[in-house]
Coordinates of C-alpha atoms in Angstrom, one line a residue:
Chain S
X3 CA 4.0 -57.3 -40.2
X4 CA 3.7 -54.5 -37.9
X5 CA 5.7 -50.7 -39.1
X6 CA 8.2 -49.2 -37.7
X7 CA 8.4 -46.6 -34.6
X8 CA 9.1 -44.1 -37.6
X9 CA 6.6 -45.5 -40.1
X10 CA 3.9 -45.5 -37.4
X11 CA 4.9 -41.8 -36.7
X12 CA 4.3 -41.3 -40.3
X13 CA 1.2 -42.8 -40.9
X14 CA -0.4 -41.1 -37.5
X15 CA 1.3 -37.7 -38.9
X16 CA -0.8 -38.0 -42.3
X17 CA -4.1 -38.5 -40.1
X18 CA -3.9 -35.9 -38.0
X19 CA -4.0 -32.3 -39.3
X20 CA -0.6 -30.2 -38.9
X21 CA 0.4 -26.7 -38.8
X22 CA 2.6 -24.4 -39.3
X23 CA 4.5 -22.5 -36.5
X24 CA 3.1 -19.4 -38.2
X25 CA -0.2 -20.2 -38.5
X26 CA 0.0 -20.9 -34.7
X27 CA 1.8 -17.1 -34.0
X28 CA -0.9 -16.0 -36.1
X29 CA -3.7 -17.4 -33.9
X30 CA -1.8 -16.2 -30.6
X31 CA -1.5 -12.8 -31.9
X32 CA -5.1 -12.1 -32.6
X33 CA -6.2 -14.0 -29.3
X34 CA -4.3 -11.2 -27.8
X35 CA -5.3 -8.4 -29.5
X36 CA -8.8 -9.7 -28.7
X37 CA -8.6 -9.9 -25.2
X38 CA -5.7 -7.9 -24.7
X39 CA -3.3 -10.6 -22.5
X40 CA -2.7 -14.3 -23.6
X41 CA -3.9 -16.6 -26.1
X42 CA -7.8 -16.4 -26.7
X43 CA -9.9 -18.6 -24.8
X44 CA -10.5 -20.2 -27.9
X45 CA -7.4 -21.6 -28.6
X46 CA -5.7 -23.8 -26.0
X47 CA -2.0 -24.8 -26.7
X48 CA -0.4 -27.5 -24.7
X49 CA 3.3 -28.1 -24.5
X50 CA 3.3 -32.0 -24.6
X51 CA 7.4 -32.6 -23.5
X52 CA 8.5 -33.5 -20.4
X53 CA 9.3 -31.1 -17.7
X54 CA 12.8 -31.3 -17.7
X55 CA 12.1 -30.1 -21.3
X56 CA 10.5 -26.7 -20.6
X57 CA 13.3 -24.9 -18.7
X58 CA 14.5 -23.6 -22.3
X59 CA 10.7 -22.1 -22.8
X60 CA 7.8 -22.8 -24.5
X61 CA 5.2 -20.8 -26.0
X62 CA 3.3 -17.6 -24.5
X63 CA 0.4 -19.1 -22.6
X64 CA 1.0 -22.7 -23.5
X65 CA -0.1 -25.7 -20.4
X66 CA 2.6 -27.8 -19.8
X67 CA 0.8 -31.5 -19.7
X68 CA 3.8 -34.4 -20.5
X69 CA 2.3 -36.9 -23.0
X70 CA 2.5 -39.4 -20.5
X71 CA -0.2 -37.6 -18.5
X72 CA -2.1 -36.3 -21.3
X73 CA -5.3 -38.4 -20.7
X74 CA -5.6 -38.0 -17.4
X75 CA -4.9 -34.1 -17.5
X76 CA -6.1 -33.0 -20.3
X77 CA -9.8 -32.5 -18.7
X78 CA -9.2 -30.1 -16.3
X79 CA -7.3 -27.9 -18.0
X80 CA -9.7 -28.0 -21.5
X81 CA -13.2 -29.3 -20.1
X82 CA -14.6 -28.4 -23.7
X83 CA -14.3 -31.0 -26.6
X84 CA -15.3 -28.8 -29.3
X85 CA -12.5 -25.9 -28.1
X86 CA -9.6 -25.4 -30.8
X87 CA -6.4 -27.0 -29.2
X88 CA -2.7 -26.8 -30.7
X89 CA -0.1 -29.3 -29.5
X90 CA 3.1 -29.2 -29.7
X91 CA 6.6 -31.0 -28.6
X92 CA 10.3 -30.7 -29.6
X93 CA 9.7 -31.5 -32.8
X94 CA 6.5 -32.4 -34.0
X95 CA 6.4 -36.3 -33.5
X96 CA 4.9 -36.9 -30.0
X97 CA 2.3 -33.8 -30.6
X98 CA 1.3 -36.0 -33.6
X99 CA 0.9 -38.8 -31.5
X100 CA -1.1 -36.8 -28.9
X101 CA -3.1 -35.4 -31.4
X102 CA -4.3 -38.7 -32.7
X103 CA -5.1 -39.9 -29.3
X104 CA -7.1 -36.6 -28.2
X105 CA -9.1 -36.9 -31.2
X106 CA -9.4 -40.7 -31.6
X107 CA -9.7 -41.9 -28.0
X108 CA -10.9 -38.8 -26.6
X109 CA -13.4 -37.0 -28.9
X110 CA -11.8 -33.7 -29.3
X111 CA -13.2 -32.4 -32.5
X112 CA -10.7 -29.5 -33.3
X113 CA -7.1 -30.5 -32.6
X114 CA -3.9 -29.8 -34.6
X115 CA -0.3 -30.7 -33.7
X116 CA 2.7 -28.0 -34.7
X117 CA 5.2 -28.7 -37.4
X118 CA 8.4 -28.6 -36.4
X119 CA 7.8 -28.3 -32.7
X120 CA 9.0 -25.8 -30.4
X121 CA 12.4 -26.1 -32.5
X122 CA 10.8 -24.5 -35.8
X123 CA 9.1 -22.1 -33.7
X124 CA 11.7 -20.9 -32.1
X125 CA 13.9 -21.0 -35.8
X126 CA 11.8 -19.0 -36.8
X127 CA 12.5 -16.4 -33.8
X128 CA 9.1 -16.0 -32.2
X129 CA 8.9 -15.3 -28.5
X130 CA 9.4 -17.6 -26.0
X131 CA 8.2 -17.5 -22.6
X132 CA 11.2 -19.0 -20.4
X133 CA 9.8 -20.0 -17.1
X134 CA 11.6 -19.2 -13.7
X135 CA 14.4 -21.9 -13.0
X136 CA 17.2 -21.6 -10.4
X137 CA 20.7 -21.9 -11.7
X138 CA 22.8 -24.7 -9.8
X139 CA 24.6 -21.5 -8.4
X140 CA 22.1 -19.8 -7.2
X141 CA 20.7 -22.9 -5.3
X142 CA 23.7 -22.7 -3.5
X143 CA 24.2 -19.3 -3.1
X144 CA 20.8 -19.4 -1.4
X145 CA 20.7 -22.6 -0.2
X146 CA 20.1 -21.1 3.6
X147 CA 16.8 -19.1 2.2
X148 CA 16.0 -22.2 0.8
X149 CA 15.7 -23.5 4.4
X150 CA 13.5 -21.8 5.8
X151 CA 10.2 -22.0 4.8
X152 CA 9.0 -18.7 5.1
X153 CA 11.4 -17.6 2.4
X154 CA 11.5 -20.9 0.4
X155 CA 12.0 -21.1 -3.5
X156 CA 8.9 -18.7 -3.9
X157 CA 10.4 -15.9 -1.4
X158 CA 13.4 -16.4 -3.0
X159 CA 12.5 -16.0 -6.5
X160 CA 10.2 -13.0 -5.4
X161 CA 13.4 -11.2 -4.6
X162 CA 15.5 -12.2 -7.5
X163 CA 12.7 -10.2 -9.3
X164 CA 12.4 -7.0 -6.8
X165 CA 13.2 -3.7 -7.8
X166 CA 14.2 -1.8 -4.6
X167 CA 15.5 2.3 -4.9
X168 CA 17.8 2.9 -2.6
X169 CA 17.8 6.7 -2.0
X170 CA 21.1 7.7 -0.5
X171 CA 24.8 5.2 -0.5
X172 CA 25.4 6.6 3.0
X173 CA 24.9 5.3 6.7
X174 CA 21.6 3.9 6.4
X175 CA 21.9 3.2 2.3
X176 CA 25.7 1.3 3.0
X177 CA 24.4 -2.0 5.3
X178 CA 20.8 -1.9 3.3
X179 CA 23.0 -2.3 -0.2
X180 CA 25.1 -4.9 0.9
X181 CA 22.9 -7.0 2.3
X182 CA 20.3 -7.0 0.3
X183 CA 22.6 -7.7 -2.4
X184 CA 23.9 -11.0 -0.6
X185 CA 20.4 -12.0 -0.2
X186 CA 19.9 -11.6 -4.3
X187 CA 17.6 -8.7 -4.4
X188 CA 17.3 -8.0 -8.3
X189 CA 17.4 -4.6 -9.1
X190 CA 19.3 -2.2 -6.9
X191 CA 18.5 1.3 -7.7
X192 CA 21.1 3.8 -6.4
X193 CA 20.8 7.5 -5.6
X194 CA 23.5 9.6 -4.6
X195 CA 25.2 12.4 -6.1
X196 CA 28.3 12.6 -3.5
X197 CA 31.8 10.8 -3.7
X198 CA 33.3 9.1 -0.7
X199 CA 35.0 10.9 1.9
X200 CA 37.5 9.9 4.7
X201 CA 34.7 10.9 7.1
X202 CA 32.4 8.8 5.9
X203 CA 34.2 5.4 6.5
X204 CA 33.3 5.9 10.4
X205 CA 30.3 4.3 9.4
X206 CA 29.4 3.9 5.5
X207 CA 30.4 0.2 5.1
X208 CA 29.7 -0.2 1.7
X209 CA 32.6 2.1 0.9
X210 CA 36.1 2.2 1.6
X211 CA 39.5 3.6 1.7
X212 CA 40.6 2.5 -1.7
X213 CA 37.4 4.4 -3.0
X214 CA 38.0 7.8 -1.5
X215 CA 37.1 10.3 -3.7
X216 CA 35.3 8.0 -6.0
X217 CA 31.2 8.5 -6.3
X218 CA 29.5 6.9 -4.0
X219 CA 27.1 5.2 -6.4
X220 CA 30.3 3.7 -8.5
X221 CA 32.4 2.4 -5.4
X222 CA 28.5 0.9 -3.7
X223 CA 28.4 -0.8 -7.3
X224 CA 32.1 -2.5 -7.2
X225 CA 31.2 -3.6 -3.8
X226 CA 27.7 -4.7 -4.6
X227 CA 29.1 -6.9 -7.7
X228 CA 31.9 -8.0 -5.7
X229 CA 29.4 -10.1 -3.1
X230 CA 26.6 -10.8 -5.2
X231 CA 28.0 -10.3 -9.5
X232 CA 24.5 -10.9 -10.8
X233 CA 22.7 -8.5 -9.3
X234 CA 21.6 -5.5 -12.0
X235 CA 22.8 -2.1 -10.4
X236 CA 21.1 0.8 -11.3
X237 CA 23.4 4.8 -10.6
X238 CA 21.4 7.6 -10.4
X239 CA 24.3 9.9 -9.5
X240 CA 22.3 13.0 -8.8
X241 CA 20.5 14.9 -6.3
X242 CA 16.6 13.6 -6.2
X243 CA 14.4 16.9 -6.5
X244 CA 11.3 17.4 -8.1
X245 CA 11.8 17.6 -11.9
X246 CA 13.4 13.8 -11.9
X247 CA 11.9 11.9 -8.6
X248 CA 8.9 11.0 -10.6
X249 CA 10.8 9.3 -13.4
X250 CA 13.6 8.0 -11.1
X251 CA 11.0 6.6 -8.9
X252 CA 8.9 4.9 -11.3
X253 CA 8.9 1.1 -11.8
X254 CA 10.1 0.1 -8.5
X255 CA 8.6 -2.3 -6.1
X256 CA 9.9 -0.6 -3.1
X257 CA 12.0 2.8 -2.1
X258 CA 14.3 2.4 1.0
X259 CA 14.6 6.3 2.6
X260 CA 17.5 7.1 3.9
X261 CA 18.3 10.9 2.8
X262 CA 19.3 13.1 5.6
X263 CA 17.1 15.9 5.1
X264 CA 13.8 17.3 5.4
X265 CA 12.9 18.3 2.0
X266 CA 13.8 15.3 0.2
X267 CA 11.5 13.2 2.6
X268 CA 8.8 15.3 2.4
X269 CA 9.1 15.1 -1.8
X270 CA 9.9 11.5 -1.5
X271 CA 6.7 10.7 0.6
X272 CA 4.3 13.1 -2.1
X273 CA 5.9 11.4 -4.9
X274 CA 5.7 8.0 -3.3
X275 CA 2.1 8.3 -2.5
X276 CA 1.7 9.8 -6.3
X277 CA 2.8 6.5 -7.3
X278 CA 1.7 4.4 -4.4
X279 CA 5.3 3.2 -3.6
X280 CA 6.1 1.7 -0.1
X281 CA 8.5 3.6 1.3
X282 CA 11.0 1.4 4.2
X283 CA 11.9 4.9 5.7
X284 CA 14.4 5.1 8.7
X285 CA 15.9 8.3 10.7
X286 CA 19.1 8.6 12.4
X287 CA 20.8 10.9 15.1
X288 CA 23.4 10.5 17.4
X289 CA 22.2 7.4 19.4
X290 CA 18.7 7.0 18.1
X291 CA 17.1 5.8 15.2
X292 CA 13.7 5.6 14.0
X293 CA 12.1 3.3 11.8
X294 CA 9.0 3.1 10.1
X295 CA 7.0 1.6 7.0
X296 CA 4.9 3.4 4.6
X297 CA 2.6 2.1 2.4
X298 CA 0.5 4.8 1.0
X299 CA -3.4 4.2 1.4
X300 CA -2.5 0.9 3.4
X301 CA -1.2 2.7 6.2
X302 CA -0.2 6.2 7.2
X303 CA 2.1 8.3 5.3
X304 CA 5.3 10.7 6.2
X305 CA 2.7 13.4 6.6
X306 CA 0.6 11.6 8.8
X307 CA 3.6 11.4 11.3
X308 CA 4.6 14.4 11.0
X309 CA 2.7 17.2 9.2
X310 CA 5.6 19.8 8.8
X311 CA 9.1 19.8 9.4
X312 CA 11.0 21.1 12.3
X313 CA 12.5 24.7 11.7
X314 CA 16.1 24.1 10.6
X315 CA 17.5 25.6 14.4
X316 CA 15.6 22.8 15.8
X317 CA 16.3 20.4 12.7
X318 CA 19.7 18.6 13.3
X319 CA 20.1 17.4 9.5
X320 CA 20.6 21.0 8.1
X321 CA 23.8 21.1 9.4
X322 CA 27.2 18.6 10.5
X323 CA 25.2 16.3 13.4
X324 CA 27.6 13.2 15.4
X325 CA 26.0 9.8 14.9
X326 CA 27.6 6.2 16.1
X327 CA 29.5 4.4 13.6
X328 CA 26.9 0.9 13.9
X329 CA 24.2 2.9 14.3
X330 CA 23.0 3.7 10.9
X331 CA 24.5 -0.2 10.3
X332 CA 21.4 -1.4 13.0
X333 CA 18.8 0.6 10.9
X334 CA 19.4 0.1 8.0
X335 CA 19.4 -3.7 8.2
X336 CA 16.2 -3.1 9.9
X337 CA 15.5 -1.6 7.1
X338 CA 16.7 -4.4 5.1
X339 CA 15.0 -6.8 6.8
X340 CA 11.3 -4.6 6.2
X341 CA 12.2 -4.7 2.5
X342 CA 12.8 -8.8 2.1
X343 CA 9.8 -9.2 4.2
X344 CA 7.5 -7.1 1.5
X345 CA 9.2 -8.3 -1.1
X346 CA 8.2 -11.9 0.0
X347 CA 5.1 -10.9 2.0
X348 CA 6.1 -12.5 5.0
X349 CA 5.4 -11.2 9.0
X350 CA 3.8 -8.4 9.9
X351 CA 5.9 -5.6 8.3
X352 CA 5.9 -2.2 10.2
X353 CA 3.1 -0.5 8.8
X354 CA 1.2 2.4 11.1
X355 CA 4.1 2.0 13.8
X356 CA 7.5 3.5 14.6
X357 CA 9.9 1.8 16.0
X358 CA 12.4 3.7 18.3
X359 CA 15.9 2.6 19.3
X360 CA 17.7 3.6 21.4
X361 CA 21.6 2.5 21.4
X362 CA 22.9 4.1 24.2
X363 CA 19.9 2.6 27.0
X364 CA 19.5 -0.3 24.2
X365 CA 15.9 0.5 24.7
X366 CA 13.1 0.1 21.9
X367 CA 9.9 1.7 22.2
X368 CA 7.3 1.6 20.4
X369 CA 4.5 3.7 18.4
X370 CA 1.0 4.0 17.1
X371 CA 1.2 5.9 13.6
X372 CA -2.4 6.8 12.4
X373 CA -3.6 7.8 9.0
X374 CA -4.4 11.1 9.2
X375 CA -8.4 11.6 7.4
X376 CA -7.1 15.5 6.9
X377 CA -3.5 14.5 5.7
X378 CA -3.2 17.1 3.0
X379 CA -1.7 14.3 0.8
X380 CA -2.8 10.7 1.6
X381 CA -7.0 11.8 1.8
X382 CA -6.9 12.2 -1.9
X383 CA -6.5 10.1 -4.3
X384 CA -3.2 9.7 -6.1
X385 CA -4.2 11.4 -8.9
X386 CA -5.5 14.9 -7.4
X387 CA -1.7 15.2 -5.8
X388 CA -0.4 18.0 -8.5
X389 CA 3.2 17.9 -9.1
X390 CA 3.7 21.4 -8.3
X391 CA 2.7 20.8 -4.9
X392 CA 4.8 17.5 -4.2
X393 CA 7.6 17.9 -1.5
X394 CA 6.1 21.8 -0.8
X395 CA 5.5 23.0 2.9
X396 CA 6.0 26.6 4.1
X397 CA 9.0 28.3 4.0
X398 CA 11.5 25.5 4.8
X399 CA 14.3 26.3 2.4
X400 CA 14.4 29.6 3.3
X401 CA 14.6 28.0 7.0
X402 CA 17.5 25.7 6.1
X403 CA 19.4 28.2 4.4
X404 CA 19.2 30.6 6.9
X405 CA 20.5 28.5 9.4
X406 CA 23.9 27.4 7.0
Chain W
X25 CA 4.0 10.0 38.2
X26 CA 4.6 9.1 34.7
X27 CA 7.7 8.9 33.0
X28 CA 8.7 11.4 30.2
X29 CA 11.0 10.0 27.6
X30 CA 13.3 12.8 25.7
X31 CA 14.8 12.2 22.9
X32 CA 18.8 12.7 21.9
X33 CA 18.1 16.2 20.9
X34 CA 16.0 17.6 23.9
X35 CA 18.3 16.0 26.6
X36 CA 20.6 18.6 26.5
X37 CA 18.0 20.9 27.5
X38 CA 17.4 18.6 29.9
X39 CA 20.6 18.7 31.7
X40 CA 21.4 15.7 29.8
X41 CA 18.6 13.0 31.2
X42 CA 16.7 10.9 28.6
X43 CA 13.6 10.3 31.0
X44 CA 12.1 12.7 33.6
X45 CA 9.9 11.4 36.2
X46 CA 7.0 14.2 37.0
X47 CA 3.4 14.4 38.2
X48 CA 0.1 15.4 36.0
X49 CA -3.1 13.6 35.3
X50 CA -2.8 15.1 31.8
X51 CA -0.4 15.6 29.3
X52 CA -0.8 19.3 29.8
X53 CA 0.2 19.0 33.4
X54 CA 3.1 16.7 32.9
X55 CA 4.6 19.0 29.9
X56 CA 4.0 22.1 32.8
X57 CA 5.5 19.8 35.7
X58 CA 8.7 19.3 33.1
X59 CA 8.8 22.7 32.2
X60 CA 9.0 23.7 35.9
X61 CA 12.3 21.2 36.0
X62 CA 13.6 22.2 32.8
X63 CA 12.4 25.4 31.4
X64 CA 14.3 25.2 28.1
X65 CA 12.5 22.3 27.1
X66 CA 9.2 24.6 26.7
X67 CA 10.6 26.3 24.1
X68 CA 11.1 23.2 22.2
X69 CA 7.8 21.4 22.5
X70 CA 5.3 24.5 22.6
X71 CA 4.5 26.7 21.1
X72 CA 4.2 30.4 23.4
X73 CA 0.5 29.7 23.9
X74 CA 1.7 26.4 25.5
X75 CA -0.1 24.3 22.2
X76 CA 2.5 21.8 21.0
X77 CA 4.2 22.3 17.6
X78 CA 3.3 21.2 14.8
X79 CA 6.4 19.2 14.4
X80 CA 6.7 17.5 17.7
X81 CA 4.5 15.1 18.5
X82 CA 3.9 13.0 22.3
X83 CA 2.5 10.0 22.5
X84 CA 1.0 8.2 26.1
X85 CA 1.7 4.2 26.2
X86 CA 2.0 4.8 22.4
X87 CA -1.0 6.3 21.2
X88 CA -0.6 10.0 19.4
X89 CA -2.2 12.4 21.7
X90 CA -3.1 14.2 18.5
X91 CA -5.7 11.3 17.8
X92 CA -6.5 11.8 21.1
X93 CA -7.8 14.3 23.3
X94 CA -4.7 16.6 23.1
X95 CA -3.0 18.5 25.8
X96 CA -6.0 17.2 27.5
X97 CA -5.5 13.5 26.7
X98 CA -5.3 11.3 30.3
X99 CA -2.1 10.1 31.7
X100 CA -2.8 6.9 33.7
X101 CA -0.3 6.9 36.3
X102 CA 3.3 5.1 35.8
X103 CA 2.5 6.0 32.0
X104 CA 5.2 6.6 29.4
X105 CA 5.2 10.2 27.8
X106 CA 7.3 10.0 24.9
X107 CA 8.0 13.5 23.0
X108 CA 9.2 12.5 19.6
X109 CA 10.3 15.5 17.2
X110 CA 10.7 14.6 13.2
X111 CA 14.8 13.2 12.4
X112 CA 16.2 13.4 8.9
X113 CA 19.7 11.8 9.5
X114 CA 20.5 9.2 6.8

């Protein structure tokens, strides 16, 4: 008489040599601490469930090969018979099965299935690594990214898991915010140490009249959520300067400039290089705005451009300067626009040029921007540039203060 | 004749224009040949030596004269001079 499904499962189990979910975090632990990322070469795990399976996560470094395909896969991923391979499944049954066949039908000579499954293992509270799944919401939310195939689920994903510091909730940081919110940017970093004024609702869209008085980084934050609720705000409300840019800085993908004065850009760009940041930096003044991309030791830097600042009579941002309401709203969604295309690495993004726009002729022009071999920042390596010297050019502040 | 192109905060020394059409087979004779229309723009682009400062820069077509040959760098004629000075409006 034949067995049973579950006597069969039995009998296979008692022939094929089990372990323990420990012994298994055990062998993980010192692959990595022998090659310092992942499981060592010498131990291969395989995940044997189905795919629709995995989205809950499966072990650090395990391959994902469905019993169903494991005979046919199983060479290219472990071309090596004699190689140490753990297998494992939801809860130990078809990993048994898979075992037997690896060994029996296959010659593997060192093959063990997981007691328990990924359900002990994960009982037992060691890490899991979930991998990257779309909720049904966002595949709605999306769904017009998802169209296009230059975005795609890979662009899209990309941005779910950028990191973009926007310096400034003003003209330029108010359409950047709120777009690249609704396109499900990440991390939104937010620096600003102002609250919102009457004045500024000629043009800083992210804000509005039933914030007034309320810091800017709190009222970008309600209207971030209220678009897009799961992306992760970060307030900075401060004034960048040089004793926290470095930390504030750190750990983003991408810095999006728009801070209306000279100092600040010229720290930004040392710090940036420093940390070899991409800066998406744009300039505004009455009808014109300038736009440009710098990706430090890819391309030209701020100082490249321009190697000092104008004095402050001849530099508009030092004092109260007229600008068009949508002006700062068409930079900084070019702006935008340079960060999703980094983000995904899509186009040509605007690296070594400046782009000039003109709203009054509705003109563009525009610009070669060369690395400069004697740029007293960008012609050393990152780091020779001493923090004492980041943001520093002669006498500006005296400049500045001197004109009010 | 090549076209100068001024931006927002030169035109007022400009009596307002954005472009000025002048002669010069150099960028050093076309800044002169604008200075001779508007003298107020000198002030703002050179330095009293006539060298450009540091903080302005003027590009021909595009390219940065400062990569180039300078004051000194070619105009080809019906070129586009741009002056561009540093913003810092956010």
């Amino acid at each position: 008489m034949s067995p049973s499904g579950a006597e069969f499962i039995k009998q296979i189990k008692s022939e094929v040599e089990e372990v323990d979910p420990s012994d298994v975090e055990s062998l993980l632990r010192a692959g990595e601490s022998s090659n310092g990322h992942g499981p060592s070469p010498r131990v291969a795990v395989v995940d044997v469930r189905e795919s629709d399976e995995l989205v809950s996560g499966k072990l650090p470094g395990a391959t994902a090969i469905p019993r169903g395909f494991l005979e046919s896969r199983i060479e290219a991923t472990i071309p090596d018979r004699s190689q140490k391979v753990v297998l494992y499944c939801a809860s130990g049954a078809r990993s048994a099965l898979a075992a037997n066949t690896l060994v029996r039908d296959l010659g593997y000579e060192d093959v063990v299935s997981m007691k328990g499954g990924i359900t002990l293992w994960k009982d037992r509270g060691y890490d899991v690594e979930v991998p990257f799944a779309f909720t049904p919401e966002q595949r709605q939310r999306y769904s017009r990214h998802f169209l296009l195939p230059e975005v795609g689920e890979e662009g899209q994903r990309k941005l779910l898991q950028a990191k973009v510091l926007l310096l400034g909730a003003g003209g330029l940081g108010s359409p950047t915010a709120l777009y690249l919110a609704a396109a499900g940017v990440g991390t939104i970093g937010i620096v600003d140490d102002d609250t919102v004024d009457v004045s500024n609702l000629q043009r800083q869209v992210i804000h509005s009249t039933a914030t007034l008085g309320v810091a800017k980084v709190d009222s970008a934050e309600q209207a971030i959520h209220a678009l897009n609720p799961e992306v992760k705000v970060v307030k900075y409300q401060t004034r960048l300067d040089s004793s926290n840019i470095m930390d504030i800085l750190e750990g983003y993908d991408l810095v999006v400039d728009g801070v209306d004065n000279f100092p600040t850009r010229y720290l930004l760009n040392d710090a940036s290089v420093r940390l070899k940041i991409p800066v998406v930096s744009a300039a505004i003044l009455g009808f014109e705005g300038q736009l440009s991309v710098f990706a430090p030791y890819d391309g030209p830097c701020y100082r490249c451009l321009f190697p000092v600042p104008p004095p402050a009579e001849l530099a508009p941002s030092c004092g109260a300067n007229g600008v068009l309401g949508v002006l700062p709203g068409t930079m900084g969604l070019l702006q935008a626009t340079e960060v999703m295309k980094l983000v995904m690495g899509t186009g040509t993004p605007l690296i070594g040029r400046l782009l000039m726009y003109d709203a009054l002729e509705a003109t563009t022009t525009e610009l070669k921007v060369r690395r400069d071999p004697e740029c007293p920042i960008c012609s050393r390596p990152p780091e020779d540039i001493a923090p004492e010297e980041m943001g520093v050019f002669p006498d500006y502040e005296a400049f500045c203060a001197a004109a009010g | 004749m090549a076209v100068v192109k001024l931006p927002t905060q030169l035109r007022a020394a400009a009596g307002g224009d954005g472009e000025v059409r002048v002669e010069g087979e150099t960028v050093g004779a076309v800044l002169d040949a604008l200075y001779a229309l508007h003298a107020e723009l000198r002030d703002r682009i050179a330095d009293a030596d006539g060298t450009l400062r540091r903080f302005v820069n003027v590009y021909v077509n595009g390219d940065d004269i400062r990569f180039g040959d300078g004051l000194k760098t070619p105009v080809p004629a019906g070129a586009e001079v741009q002056i561009l000075p540093a913003v810092a409006g956010g």
